[in-house]
Amino acid sequence: MQKTKKVVSVLIAALFMVSMLAACSKGNDKNAGATSTPLQTVSNESATPEEALNPEDKFKDPMEISIGYWEIGSAFQQPDKDELLQFLQKKFNITMKPRQVGWADYMEKYKVWAASGELPDISSINIANDNRALYNSWTSQGVVRTLPDDLSQYPNLSKGLESADVQAMKTNGKFYMYPRLTYPTPDVWQGDRAILVRKDWMDKLGISDPKSFDDFSKMLKSFAEKDPDGNNKQDTVGLESHSISHLTYLAISTLPQFASTSWLLEDGKWIPPYASKQFPEVLKQLRQLVTDNAIDKDFAILKGNEALEKFAQGRAGAFSYAVSPLNLKILADAWDKYNPDKKFTDTVKVLPLWPAADGNVYHFSVTTPWSESYFSKNVDDKKMDRILSLYDYLVSPEGQILTTYGIEGKDYTKDGDTFVITRPKDEKTNQPLALAASYPSLAVLGTLVTWGQEKSYLDNEINKVNFGADNLKFAIAEYDYLTKNTKSIDQNFAVNAISTPAKDGLSYNVGDDVIKIMLSKEDPTKMWQDLIKGYNTKGLAEAITELNAKVAELGIK
């Protein structure tokens, strides 16, 4: 799961320049947004750089702030020519010093810097959930400092710490980092998992929406064997899956916590989902996809976007993927390459899930952050205040306008509540040039505090340009449907966040083992029993014992 969240975040970072595209002409964001999306639209209270400069004396002393962030070197190559960067540096009387890390080497670089006492003032890294041993080392040995207990001076920033899953990230009652939220609450993740299906194929074969996993597998088998594309060849498959975590999403109606990788309470004991007595049923269902010829026989070896391309090419009837605006744009762009005469949103739909045993239909939800900002032990209180003031501004309504629309009078003007984009347009597309083309620092500053993907669900002109009007409408409609008709997975974030030596040391790969069981001809229940025995020798039993003792000690219910 964490690997997939990283992939989402890499996509966000890589496509941030695209997300900075502005509206074609006028975009009134005040009235935009999906009604059930827990988002706030961007405030209309903007300011020119001259008006927004902070007059307070607390910023009178100049200060350097070093920042470690993925590919910050390229974003800060010409800081003197980046007017937005200069505005922020002048506003807070700071000079931002980039410390380059790449997606391939960032973990090792931070380890070396930490060992030598040379961490940047701000380090962007994912260790609170993904590398608990390193997190425990940094926090217990004083490598990083804590956030102040009182964050009332930073009201916009403090809002990001309110949700239960974020509160569970405290250590000894304190935050040793600021979590970089993908979405403001776990439920907004619901669009990041979905089963997309060819509704034209369903219509041709007379197939109704499945009411059970058996129905689902039969539908996929029909896609593979009944020539749904009408070319008189058996060259289609039932299901493709974007990744192993998208494949495990298929278990959400059987064992919801397996889809969210959340510990669950069973027979009075907290256990990981793969240790549940319900897990053999999950394995039987996934095996059924193979035995029914319902899934691409090459599913286990597909890489990158190969599964996506196969679905876009019309070689598969269903695709376990996502329906966020960003993901839909990626898929629809691929679809349009191969299907110029078939409109994506007219041909593909989201398959409604069938109820679980308790009668509920669940949607995908996980912890909100991926990655965190850590602050070096060498950052004193005065510099910490300056950093937190910058962070608070970047997530404030005014800061969001700056990183979304640019500088008033240069990149846009205001006509009442309407933002009028004034920057030059691309000659080929006739769309406004990417904001990050003028301000490369946005590749860092736009996501330094939060990934902010909830804004992609706002029904405004910028998002229509970024993702396509039809894709955005599709995503918002599905989000509203899920909000009204499905339930969040039961999760105890405080339990999930518990750190114990044995739990932190678990290192086996459940996803790989699930694939092995799917492809085997042996009894899946027997294979699961043997698997758990092996996991127990690798620390699982000890981890369960330690965690439950900690739950009792903390009085978690």
XYZ file of N, CA and C in Angstrom, residues 15 52 60 62 78 105 114 120 133 135 140 151 171 174 188 269 272 280 291 386 441-442 463 468-469 484 507 513 555:
87
model
N 3.534 15.641 -12.415
C 2.514 16.331 -13.195
C 2.143 17.683 -12.604
N 1.111 42.123 -0.018
C 1.135 40.956 0.840
C 2.401 40.830 1.677
N 12.250 40.701 10.737
C 13.203 41.742 10.357
C 14.611 41.199 10.142
N 17.253 38.715 8.553
C 17.340 37.768 7.433
C 17.754 36.385 7.912
N 17.424 28.747 -11.210
C 17.590 30.182 -11.442
C 16.682 30.965 -10.492
N 17.539 8.185 -4.820
C 18.582 8.181 -3.791
C 18.221 8.917 -2.511
N 21.897 12.546 8.224
C 21.504 12.422 9.626
C 22.660 11.889 10.465
N 19.256 18.886 6.312
C 18.753 20.232 6.011
C 17.812 20.689 7.123
N 11.695 1.926 11.793
C 12.957 1.804 12.509
C 13.766 3.097 12.394
N 12.543 6.075 11.646
C 11.781 7.109 12.360
C 12.078 7.048 13.857
N 14.175 9.213 18.768
C 14.722 8.863 20.079
C 16.126 9.425 20.289
N 0.194 25.568 18.434
C 0.262 25.985 17.038
C -0.795 27.038 16.708
N 4.227 10.820 18.711
C 5.095 9.964 19.507
C 5.272 10.627 20.865
N 3.717 14.013 21.058
C 4.257 15.124 20.282
C 4.399 14.749 18.807
N -11.438 10.721 1.490
C -11.270 11.343 0.177
C -10.389 10.470 -0.723
N -8.637 -10.125 19.604
C -7.211 -9.852 19.396
C -7.019 -9.052 18.109
N -3.092 -8.485 11.831
C -3.089 -7.959 10.458
C -4.091 -8.732 9.619
N -8.398 -16.901 3.960
C -8.452 -17.971 2.961
C -9.549 -17.761 1.920
N -8.376 -19.609 -12.319
C -8.964 -20.862 -12.806
C -10.136 -20.616 -13.759
N 9.873 30.856 11.731
C 9.918 31.341 10.362
C 9.462 30.251 9.383
N 9.977 27.079 -9.218
C 9.973 26.717 -7.797
C 8.652 26.101 -7.360
N 7.585 26.294 -8.149
C 6.290 25.719 -7.793
C 6.332 24.194 -7.722
N -9.471 22.918 -13.459
C -9.482 21.458 -13.486
C -10.046 20.904 -14.791
N -9.589 17.564 -18.331
C -10.647 17.366 -19.315
C -11.996 17.468 -18.638
N -12.915 18.224 -19.231
C -14.218 18.459 -18.603
C -14.985 17.158 -18.372
N -22.437 8.888 -1.020
C -23.845 8.691 -0.648
C -24.210 7.227 -0.444
N 9.204 -8.073 7.704
C 9.822 -7.717 6.422
C 9.404 -8.603 5.251
N 3.461 -13.186 -1.997
C 2.964 -14.497 -1.576
C 1.535 -14.732 -2.059
N -4.931 1.549 26.715
C -6.366 1.616 26.940
C -7.165 1.886 25.686
